[in-house]
Coordinates of C-alpha atoms (C1' of nucleotides) in Angstrom, one line a residue:
Chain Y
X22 CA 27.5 -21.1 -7.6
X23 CA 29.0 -18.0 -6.5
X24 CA 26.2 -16.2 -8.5
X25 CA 24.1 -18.0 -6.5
X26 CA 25.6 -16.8 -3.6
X27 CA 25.2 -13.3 -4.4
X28 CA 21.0 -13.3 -4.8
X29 CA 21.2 -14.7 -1.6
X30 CA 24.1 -12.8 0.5
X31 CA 23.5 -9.6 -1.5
X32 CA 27.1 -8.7 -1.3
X33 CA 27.9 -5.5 0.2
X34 CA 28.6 -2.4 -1.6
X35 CA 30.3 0.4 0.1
X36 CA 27.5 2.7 -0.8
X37 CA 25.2 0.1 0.9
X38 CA 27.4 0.3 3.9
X39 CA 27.4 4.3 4.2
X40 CA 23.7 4.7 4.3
X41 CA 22.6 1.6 6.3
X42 CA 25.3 3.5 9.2
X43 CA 24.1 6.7 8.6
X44 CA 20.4 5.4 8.4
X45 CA 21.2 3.4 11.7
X46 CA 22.3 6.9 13.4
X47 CA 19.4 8.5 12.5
X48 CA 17.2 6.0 13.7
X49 CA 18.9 5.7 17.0
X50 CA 18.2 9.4 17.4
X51 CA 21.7 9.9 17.3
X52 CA 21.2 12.3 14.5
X53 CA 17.9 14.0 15.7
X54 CA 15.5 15.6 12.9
X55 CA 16.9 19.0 11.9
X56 CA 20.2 17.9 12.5
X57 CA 23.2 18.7 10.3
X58 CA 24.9 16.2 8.6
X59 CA 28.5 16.4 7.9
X60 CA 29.9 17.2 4.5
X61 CA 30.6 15.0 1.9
X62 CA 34.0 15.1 2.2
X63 CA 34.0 15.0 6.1
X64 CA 31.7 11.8 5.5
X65 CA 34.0 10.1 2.7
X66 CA 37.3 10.6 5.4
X67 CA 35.5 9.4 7.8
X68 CA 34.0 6.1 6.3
X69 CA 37.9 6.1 3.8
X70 CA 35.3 5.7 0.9
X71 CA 35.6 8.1 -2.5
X72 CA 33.5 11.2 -2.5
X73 CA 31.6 9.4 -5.2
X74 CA 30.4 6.5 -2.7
X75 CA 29.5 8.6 0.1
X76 CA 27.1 10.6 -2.6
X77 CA 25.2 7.6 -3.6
X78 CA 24.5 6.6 -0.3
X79 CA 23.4 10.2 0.5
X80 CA 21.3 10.4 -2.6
X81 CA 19.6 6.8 -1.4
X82 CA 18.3 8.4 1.8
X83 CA 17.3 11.5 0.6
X84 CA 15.2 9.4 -2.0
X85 CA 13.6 7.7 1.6
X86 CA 12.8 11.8 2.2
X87 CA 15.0 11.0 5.3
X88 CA 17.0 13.6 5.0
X89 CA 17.3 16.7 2.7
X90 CA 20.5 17.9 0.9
X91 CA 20.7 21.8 0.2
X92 CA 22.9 22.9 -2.5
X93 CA 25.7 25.3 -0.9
X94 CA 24.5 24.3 2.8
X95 CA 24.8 20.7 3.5
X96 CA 22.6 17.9 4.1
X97 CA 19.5 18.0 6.8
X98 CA 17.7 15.3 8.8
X99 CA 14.2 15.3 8.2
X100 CA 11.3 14.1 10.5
X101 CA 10.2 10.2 10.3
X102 CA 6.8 11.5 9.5
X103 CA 7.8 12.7 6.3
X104 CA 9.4 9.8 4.6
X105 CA 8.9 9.1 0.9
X106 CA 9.0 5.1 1.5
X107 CA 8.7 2.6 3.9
X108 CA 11.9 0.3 4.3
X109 CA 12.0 -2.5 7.3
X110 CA 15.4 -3.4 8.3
X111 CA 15.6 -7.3 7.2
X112 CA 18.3 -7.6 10.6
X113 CA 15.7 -6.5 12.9
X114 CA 13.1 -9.3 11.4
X115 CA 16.0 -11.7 13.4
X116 CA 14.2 -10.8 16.6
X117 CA 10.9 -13.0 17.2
X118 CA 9.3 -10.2 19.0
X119 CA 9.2 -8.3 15.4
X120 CA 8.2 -11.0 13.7
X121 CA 5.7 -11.0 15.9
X122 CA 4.2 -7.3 15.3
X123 CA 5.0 -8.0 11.6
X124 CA 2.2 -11.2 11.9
X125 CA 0.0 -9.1 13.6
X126 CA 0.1 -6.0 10.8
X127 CA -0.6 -9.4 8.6
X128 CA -3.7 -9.9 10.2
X129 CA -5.4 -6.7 10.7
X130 CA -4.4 -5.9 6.6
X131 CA -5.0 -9.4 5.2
X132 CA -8.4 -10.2 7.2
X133 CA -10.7 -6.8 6.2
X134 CA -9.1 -7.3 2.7
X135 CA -10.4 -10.8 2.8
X136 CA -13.8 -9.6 3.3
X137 CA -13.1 -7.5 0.6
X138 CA -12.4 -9.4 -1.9
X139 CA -15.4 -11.7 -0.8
X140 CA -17.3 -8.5 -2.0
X141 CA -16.2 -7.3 -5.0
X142 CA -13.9 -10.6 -6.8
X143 CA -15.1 -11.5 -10.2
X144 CA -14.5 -14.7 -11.9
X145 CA -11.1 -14.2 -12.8
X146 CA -10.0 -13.5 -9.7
X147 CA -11.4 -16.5 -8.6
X148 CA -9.9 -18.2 -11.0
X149 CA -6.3 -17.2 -10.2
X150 CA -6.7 -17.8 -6.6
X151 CA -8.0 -21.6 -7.3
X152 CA -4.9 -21.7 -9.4
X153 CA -2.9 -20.9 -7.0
X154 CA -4.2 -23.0 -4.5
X155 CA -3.9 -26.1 -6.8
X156 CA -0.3 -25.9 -7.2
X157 CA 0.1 -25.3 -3.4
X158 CA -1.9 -28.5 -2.2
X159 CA -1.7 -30.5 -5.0
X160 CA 1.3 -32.3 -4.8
X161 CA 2.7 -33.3 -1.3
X162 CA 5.5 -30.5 -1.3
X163 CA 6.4 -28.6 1.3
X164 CA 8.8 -27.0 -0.6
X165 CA 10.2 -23.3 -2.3
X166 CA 7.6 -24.1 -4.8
X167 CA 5.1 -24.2 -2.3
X168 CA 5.9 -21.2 -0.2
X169 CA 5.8 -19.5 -3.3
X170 CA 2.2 -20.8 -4.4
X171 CA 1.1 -20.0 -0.5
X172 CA 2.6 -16.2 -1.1
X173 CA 0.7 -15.8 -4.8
X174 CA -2.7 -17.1 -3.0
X175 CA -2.8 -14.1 -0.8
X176 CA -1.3 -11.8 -3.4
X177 CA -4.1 -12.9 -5.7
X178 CA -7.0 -12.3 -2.9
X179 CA -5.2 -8.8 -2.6
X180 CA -5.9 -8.3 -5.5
X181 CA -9.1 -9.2 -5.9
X182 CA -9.9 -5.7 -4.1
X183 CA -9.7 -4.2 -6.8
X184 CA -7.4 -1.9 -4.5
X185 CA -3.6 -1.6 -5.9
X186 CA -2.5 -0.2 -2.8
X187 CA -3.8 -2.8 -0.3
X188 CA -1.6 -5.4 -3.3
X189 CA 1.4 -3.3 -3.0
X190 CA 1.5 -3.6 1.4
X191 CA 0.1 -7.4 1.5
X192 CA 2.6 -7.9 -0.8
X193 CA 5.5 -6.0 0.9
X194 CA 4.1 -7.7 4.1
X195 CA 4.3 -10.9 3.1
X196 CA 7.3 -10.7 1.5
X197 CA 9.0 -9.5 4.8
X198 CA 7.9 -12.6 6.2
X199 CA 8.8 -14.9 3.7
X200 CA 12.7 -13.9 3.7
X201 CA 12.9 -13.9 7.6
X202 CA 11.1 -17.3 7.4
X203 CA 14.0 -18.8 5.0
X204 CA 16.8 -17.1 7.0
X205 CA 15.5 -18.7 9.9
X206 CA 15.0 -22.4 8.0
X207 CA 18.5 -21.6 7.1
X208 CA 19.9 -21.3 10.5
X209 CA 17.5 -23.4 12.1
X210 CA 17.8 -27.6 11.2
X211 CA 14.3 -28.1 11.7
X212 CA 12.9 -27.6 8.1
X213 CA 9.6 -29.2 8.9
X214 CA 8.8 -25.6 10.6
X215 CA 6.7 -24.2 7.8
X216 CA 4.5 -26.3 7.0
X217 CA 1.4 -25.2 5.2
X218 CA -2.1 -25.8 6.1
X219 CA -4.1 -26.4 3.2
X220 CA -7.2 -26.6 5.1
X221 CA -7.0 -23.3 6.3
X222 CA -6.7 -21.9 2.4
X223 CA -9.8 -24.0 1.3
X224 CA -11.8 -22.2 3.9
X225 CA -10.8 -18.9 2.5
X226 CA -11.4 -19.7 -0.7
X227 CA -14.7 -21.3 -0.2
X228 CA -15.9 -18.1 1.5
X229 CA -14.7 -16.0 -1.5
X230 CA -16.6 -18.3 -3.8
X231 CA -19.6 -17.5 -1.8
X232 CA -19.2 -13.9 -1.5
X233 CA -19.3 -13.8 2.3
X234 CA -16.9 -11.1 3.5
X235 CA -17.9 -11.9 7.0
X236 CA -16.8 -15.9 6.8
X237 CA -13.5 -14.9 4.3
X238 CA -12.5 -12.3 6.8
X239 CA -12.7 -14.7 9.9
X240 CA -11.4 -17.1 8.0
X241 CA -8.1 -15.7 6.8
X242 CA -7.7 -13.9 10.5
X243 CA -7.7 -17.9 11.9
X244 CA -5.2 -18.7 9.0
X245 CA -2.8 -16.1 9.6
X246 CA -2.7 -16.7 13.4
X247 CA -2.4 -20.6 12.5
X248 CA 0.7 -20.0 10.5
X249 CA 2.1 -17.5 12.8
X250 CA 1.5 -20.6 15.5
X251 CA 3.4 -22.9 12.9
X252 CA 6.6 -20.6 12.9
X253 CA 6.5 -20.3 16.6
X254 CA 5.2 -17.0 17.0
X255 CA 2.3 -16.6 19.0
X256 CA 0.1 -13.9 18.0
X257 CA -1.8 -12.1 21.1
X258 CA -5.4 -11.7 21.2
X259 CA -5.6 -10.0 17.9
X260 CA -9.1 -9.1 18.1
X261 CA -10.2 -10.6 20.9
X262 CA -12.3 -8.9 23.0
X263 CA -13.5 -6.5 20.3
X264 CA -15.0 -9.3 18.1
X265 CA -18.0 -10.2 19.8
Chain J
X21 CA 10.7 32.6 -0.1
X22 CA 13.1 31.1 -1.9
X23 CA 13.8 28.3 0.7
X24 CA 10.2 28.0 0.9
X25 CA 9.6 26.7 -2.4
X26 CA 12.3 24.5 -2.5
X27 CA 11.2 22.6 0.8
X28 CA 7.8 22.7 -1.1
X29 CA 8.6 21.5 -4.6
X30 CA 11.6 19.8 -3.8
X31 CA 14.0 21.1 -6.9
X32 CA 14.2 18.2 -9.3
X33 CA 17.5 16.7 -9.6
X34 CA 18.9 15.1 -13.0
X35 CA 19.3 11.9 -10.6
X36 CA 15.8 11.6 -9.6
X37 CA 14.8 12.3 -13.1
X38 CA 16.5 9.2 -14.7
X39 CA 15.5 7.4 -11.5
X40 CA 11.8 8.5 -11.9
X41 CA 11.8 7.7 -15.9
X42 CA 13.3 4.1 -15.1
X43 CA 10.9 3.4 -12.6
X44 CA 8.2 4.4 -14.9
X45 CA 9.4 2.0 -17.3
X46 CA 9.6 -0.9 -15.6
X47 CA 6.4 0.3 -13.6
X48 CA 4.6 0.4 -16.8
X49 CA 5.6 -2.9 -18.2
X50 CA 8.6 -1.7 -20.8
X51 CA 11.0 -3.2 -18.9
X52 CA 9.5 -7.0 -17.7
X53 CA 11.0 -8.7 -14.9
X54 CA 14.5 -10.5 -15.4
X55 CA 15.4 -7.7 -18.5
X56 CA 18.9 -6.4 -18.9
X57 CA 18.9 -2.1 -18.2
X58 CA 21.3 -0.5 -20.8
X59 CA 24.7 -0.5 -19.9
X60 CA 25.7 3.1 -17.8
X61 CA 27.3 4.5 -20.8
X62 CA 24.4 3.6 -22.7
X63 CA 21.9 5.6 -20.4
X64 CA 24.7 8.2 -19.9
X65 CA 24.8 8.8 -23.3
X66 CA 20.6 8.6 -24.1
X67 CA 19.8 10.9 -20.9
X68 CA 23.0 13.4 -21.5
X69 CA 24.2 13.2 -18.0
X70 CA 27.2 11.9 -16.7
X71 CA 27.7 7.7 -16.0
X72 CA 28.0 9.4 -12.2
X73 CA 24.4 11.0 -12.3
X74 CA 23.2 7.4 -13.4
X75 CA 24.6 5.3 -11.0
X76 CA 23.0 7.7 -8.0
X77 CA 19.7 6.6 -10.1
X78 CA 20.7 3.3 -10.3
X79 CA 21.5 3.1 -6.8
X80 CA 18.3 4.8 -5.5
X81 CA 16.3 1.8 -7.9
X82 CA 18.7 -0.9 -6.5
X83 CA 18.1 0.1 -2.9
X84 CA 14.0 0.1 -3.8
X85 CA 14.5 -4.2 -4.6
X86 CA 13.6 -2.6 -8.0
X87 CA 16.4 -3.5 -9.7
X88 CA 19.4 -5.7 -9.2
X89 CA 23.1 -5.2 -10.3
X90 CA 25.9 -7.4 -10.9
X91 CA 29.1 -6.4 -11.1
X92 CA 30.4 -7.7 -14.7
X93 CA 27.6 -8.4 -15.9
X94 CA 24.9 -5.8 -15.9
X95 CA 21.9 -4.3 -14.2
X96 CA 18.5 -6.3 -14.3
X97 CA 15.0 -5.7 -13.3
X98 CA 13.7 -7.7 -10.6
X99 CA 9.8 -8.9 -10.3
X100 CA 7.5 -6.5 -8.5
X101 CA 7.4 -8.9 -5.2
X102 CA 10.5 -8.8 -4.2
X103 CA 11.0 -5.1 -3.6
X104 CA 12.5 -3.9 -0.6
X105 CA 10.7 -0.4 0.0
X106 CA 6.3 1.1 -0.7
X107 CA 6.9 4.2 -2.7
X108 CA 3.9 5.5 -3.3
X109 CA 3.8 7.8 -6.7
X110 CA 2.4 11.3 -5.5
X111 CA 1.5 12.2 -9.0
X112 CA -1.0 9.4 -9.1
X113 CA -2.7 10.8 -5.9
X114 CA -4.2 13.6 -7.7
X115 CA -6.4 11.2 -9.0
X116 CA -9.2 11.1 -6.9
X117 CA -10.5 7.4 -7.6
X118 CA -6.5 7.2 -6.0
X119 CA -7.4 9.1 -3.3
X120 CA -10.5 7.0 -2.4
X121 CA -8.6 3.2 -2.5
X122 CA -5.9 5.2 0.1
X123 CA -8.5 6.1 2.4
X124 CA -10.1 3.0 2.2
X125 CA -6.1 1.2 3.2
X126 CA -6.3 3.6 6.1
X127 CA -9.5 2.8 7.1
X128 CA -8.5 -1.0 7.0
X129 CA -5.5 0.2 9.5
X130 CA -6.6 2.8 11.9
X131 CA -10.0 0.9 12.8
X132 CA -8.3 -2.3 14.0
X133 CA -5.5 -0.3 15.4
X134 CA -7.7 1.5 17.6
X135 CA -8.5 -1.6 18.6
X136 CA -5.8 -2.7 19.5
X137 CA -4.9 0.7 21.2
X138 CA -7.8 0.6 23.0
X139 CA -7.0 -2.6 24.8
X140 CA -3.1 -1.9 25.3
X141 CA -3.0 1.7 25.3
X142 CA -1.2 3.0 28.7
X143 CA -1.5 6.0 30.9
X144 CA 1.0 8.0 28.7
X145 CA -0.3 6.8 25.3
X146 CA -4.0 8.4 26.5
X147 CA -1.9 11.9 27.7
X148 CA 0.0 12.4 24.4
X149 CA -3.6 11.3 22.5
X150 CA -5.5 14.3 24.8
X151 CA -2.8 17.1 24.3
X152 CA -2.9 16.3 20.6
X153 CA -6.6 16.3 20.6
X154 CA -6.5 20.0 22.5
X155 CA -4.1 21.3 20.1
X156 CA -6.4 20.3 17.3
X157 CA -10.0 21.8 18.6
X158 CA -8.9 24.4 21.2
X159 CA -8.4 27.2 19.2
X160 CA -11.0 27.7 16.1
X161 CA -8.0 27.4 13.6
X162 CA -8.8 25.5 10.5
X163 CA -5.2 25.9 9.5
X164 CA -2.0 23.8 8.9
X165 CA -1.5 23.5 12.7
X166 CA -4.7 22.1 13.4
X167 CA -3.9 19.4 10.4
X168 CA -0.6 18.7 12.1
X169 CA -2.3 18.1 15.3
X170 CA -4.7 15.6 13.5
X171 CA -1.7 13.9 12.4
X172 CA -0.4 13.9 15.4
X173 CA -3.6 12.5 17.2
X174 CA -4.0 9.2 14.5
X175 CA -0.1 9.0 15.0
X176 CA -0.1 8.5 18.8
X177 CA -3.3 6.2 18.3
X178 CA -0.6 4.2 16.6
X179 CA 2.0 4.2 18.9
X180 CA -0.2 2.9 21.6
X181 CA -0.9 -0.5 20.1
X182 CA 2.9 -0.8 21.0
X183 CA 3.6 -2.4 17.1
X184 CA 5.8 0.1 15.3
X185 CA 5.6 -1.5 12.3
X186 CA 1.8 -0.6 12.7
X187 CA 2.9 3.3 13.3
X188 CA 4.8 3.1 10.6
X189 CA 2.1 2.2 8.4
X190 CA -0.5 4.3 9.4
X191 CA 2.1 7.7 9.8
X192 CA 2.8 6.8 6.3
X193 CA -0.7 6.4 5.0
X194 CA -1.5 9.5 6.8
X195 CA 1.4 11.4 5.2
X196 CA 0.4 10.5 1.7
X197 CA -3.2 12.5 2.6
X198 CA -2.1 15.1 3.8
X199 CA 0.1 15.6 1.0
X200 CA -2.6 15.5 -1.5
X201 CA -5.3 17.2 0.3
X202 CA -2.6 19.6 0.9
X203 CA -2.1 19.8 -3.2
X204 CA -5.7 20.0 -3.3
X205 CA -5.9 23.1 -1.4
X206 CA -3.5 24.6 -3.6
X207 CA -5.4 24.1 -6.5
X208 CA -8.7 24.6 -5.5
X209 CA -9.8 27.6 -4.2
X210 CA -12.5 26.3 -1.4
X211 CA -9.7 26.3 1.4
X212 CA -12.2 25.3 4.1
X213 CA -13.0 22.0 2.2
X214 CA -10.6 20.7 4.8
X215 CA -12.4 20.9 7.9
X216 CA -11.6 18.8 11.1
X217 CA -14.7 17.5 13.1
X218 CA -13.2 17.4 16.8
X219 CA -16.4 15.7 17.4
X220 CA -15.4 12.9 16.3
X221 CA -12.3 12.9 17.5
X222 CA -13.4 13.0 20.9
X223 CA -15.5 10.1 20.8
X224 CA -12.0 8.0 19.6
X225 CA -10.7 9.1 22.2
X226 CA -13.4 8.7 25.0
X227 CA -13.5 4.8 23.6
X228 CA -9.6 4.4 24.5
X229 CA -9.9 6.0 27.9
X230 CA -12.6 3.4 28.7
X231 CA -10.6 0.8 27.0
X232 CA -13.4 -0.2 25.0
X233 CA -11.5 -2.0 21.4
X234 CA -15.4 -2.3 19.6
X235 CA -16.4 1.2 20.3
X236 CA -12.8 2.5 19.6
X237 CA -12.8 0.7 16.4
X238 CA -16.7 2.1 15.3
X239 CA -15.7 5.4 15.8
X240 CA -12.2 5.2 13.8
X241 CA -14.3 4.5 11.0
X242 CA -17.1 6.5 11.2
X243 CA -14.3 9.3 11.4
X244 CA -12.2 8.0 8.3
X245 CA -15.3 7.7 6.5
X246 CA -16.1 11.7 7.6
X247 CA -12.7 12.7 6.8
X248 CA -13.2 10.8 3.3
X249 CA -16.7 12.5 2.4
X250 CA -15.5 16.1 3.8
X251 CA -12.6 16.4 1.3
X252 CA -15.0 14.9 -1.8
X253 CA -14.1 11.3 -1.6
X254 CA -16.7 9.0 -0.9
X255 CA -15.8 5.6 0.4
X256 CA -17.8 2.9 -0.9
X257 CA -18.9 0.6 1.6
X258 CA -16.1 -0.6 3.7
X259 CA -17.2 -3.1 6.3
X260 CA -20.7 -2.9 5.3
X261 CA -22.0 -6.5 4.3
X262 CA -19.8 -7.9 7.0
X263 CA -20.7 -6.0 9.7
X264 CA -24.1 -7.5 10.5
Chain L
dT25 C1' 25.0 53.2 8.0
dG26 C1' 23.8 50.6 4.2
dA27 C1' 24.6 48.2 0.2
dT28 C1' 27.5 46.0 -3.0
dA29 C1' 31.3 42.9 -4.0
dC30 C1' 34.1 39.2 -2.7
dA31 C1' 35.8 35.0 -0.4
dT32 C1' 34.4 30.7 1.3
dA33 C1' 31.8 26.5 2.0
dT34 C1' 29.0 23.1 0.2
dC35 C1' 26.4 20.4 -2.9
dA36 C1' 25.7 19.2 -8.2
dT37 C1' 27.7 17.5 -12.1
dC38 C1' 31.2 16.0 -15.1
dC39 C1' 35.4 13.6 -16.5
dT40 C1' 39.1 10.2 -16.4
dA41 C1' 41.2 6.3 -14.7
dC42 C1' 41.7 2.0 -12.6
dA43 C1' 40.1 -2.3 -10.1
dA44 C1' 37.0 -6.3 -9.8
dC45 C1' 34.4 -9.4 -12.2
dC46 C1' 32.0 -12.0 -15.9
dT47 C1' 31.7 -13.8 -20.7
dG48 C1' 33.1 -15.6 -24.8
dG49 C1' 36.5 -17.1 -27.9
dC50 C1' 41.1 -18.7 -29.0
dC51 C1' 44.9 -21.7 -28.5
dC52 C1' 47.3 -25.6 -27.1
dG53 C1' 47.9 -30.2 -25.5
dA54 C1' 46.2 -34.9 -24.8
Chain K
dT9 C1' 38.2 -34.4 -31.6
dC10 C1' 37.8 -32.9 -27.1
dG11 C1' 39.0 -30.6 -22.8
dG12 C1' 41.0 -27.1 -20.2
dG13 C1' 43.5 -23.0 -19.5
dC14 C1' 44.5 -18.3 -21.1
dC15 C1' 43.4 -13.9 -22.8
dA16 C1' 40.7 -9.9 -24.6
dG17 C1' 36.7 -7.2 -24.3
dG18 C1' 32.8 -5.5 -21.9
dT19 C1' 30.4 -4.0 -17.5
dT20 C1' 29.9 -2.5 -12.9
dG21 C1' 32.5 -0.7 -8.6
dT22 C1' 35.5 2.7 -6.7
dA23 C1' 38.7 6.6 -6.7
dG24 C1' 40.0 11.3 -7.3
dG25 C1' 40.0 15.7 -9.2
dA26 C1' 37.8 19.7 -11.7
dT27 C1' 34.2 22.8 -12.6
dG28 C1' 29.5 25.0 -12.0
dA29 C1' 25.7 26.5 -8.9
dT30 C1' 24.1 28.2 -4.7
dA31 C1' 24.0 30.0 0.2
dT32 C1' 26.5 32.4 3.9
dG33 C1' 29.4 35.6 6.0
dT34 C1' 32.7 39.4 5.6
dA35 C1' 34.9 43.4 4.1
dT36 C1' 35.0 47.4 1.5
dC37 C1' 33.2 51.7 -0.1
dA38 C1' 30.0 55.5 -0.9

DNA sequence: TGATACATATCATCCTACAACCTGGCCCGA
DNA sequence: TCGGGCCAGGTTGTAGGATGATATGTATCA
């Protein structure tokens, strides 16, 4: 149970701690790019962590490219355009309005890829996205098992691109949203919220099958901004004026 | 000089190395999903480092989602969905058929972006597009500044559809090609290969002074696709089939 | 004045030790 | 025989010091 626990909580580890507040201060601009920051040991006083804890934290962020240690100088802050990764601070995913931007990133990456993968799948992507929608619709579960069947169906179109890097964001993407959708089923009694609209999936498929990027793409745009509906975020005019 | 290289080739550090050779062997398919890592003594002791210059690895894979530890236990790998942070592996960009599925992700972005920038962008968002678009044709530099003004210009594009996770994306995207076109120009002698049609630019530009998201949207990718064919990377039909 | 040598500061790496935690087996009692 | 508690060993987490490598500033000397 307790190991349970931990996959879920994630428990803490000092390092963790050192770099999400010194990650924090840079973000706030409270550190500004070019920006010294203080030593090691100044940093483990500070925090009353070992020298060794404040260096793995350091050596995390520097591996982001947000900041840049110099052997014999110190540690630098480096410019947001010039980060090795892209991270999204799971907190922040709390507020609706970013779950909101996050849907909308959805739909502009998932709907062209769509029409994508209407273009270019082959049979056996076709096949692993029928599979997927099978054991999402077939039984009458609107359960983990489903969420994670919804999740492999759009991972599965991504990859139908042929295009590992459009995988690797839908699949960050969508991830994002899955965990901030089960934190907010856990806080929130009304389970019911995500429900999945197997409808909508048909549709998408069907236009794959045909090889119609045009039907696949509007397609997946209406079923991303009917699930964003279904978790109570309402996604503005994504599209709107420009589609006609 | 010195300095220069370093900021350039960023000095390899026996963390990064064990961290890089890890995540090539779990990338690669050594390691599967739910496998234990060697204990730290174990890797200490294959590597030759210190069980300190492992953990900083360890903790630099942990903080990707690429691996999870547990204290007692051990250290396992985690399955590819659930990561926490994009890296994208710079060595693979020199790969041109690399090169070509990144452009064709940006395309996907910036095009709808525009958009979207087009129909939200405010007063401000158009003043911080023109200065960067001055800086970028004014003078006849070909040079770095001129790229960094390029950057600039696609960066504030972002900004103005108001979604940072979308800015995020695209200055990311956008970071990854300059990086390699950068490498390119190192390697390859024909240093005007990178040329920046401020033509092009302009017309973006005019489209999101007049607000217009479909015109915005046609001239983001007619750009992307120019920027694509200008430094050798042809983009194969994005938007074609689906367009009429 | 100019250049070399030195002292200092800082990160990089190593080493040892202990704490916290999990696993498995052993022992003992019912 | 079975069940539960106890203990030993292994593994990660944290602490703290020691040494090497590198950059900076200063002082000394020709």
């Amino acid at each position: 149970m307790k190991q349970r626990l931990a996959a879920i909580g994630t428990v803490e580890t000092l390092p963790h701690r050192v770099a999400a507040f010194l990650s924090r201060e840079i973000e706030s601009g409270e550190l500004n790019p070019g920006a010294r920051l203080p030593t090691e040991q100044e940093l483990s006083e500070k925090f009353g962590v070992s020298r060794n804890v404040v260096r793995e934290a350091i050596a995390q962020l520097r591996a982001d490219g947000m900041i840049e240690a110099r052997q014999g100088i110190g540690a630098f802050v480096l410019a947001p355009e010039q980060r090795a990764a892209i991270r999204i601070d799971r907190e922040a995913l709390k507020d609706t309005h970013n779950m909101e931007r996050l849907f909308e990133l959805r739909c502009i990456l998932e709907a062209e890829s769509a029409a994508l993968a209407a273009a270019r799948r082959g049979q056996e992507h076709l096949d692993s996205i029928k599979a997927a929608l099978d054991r999402m619709g077939g039984e009458e579960r609107w359960e983990e098992g489903s969420i994670d069947a919804d999740l492999l169906f759009h991972r599965e179109i991504a990859r139908a691109t042929g295009n590992s890097y459009i995988h690797t964001f839908i699949s960050f993407v969508c991830e994002q949203i899955r965990h901030s959708i089960h934190y907010a089923r856990m806080t929130n009694p009304l389970h019911n919220l995500v429900e999945i609209n197997v409808g909508e999936h048909v549709r998408i498929y069907e236009a794959l099958v045909a090889g119609d990027p045009a039907a696949a793409e509007a397609a997946m745009r209406a079923h991303i901004i009917g699930a964003a509906n279904r978790v109570g975020v309402k996604l503005p005019l994504p599209k709107s004026s420009g589609a006609k």
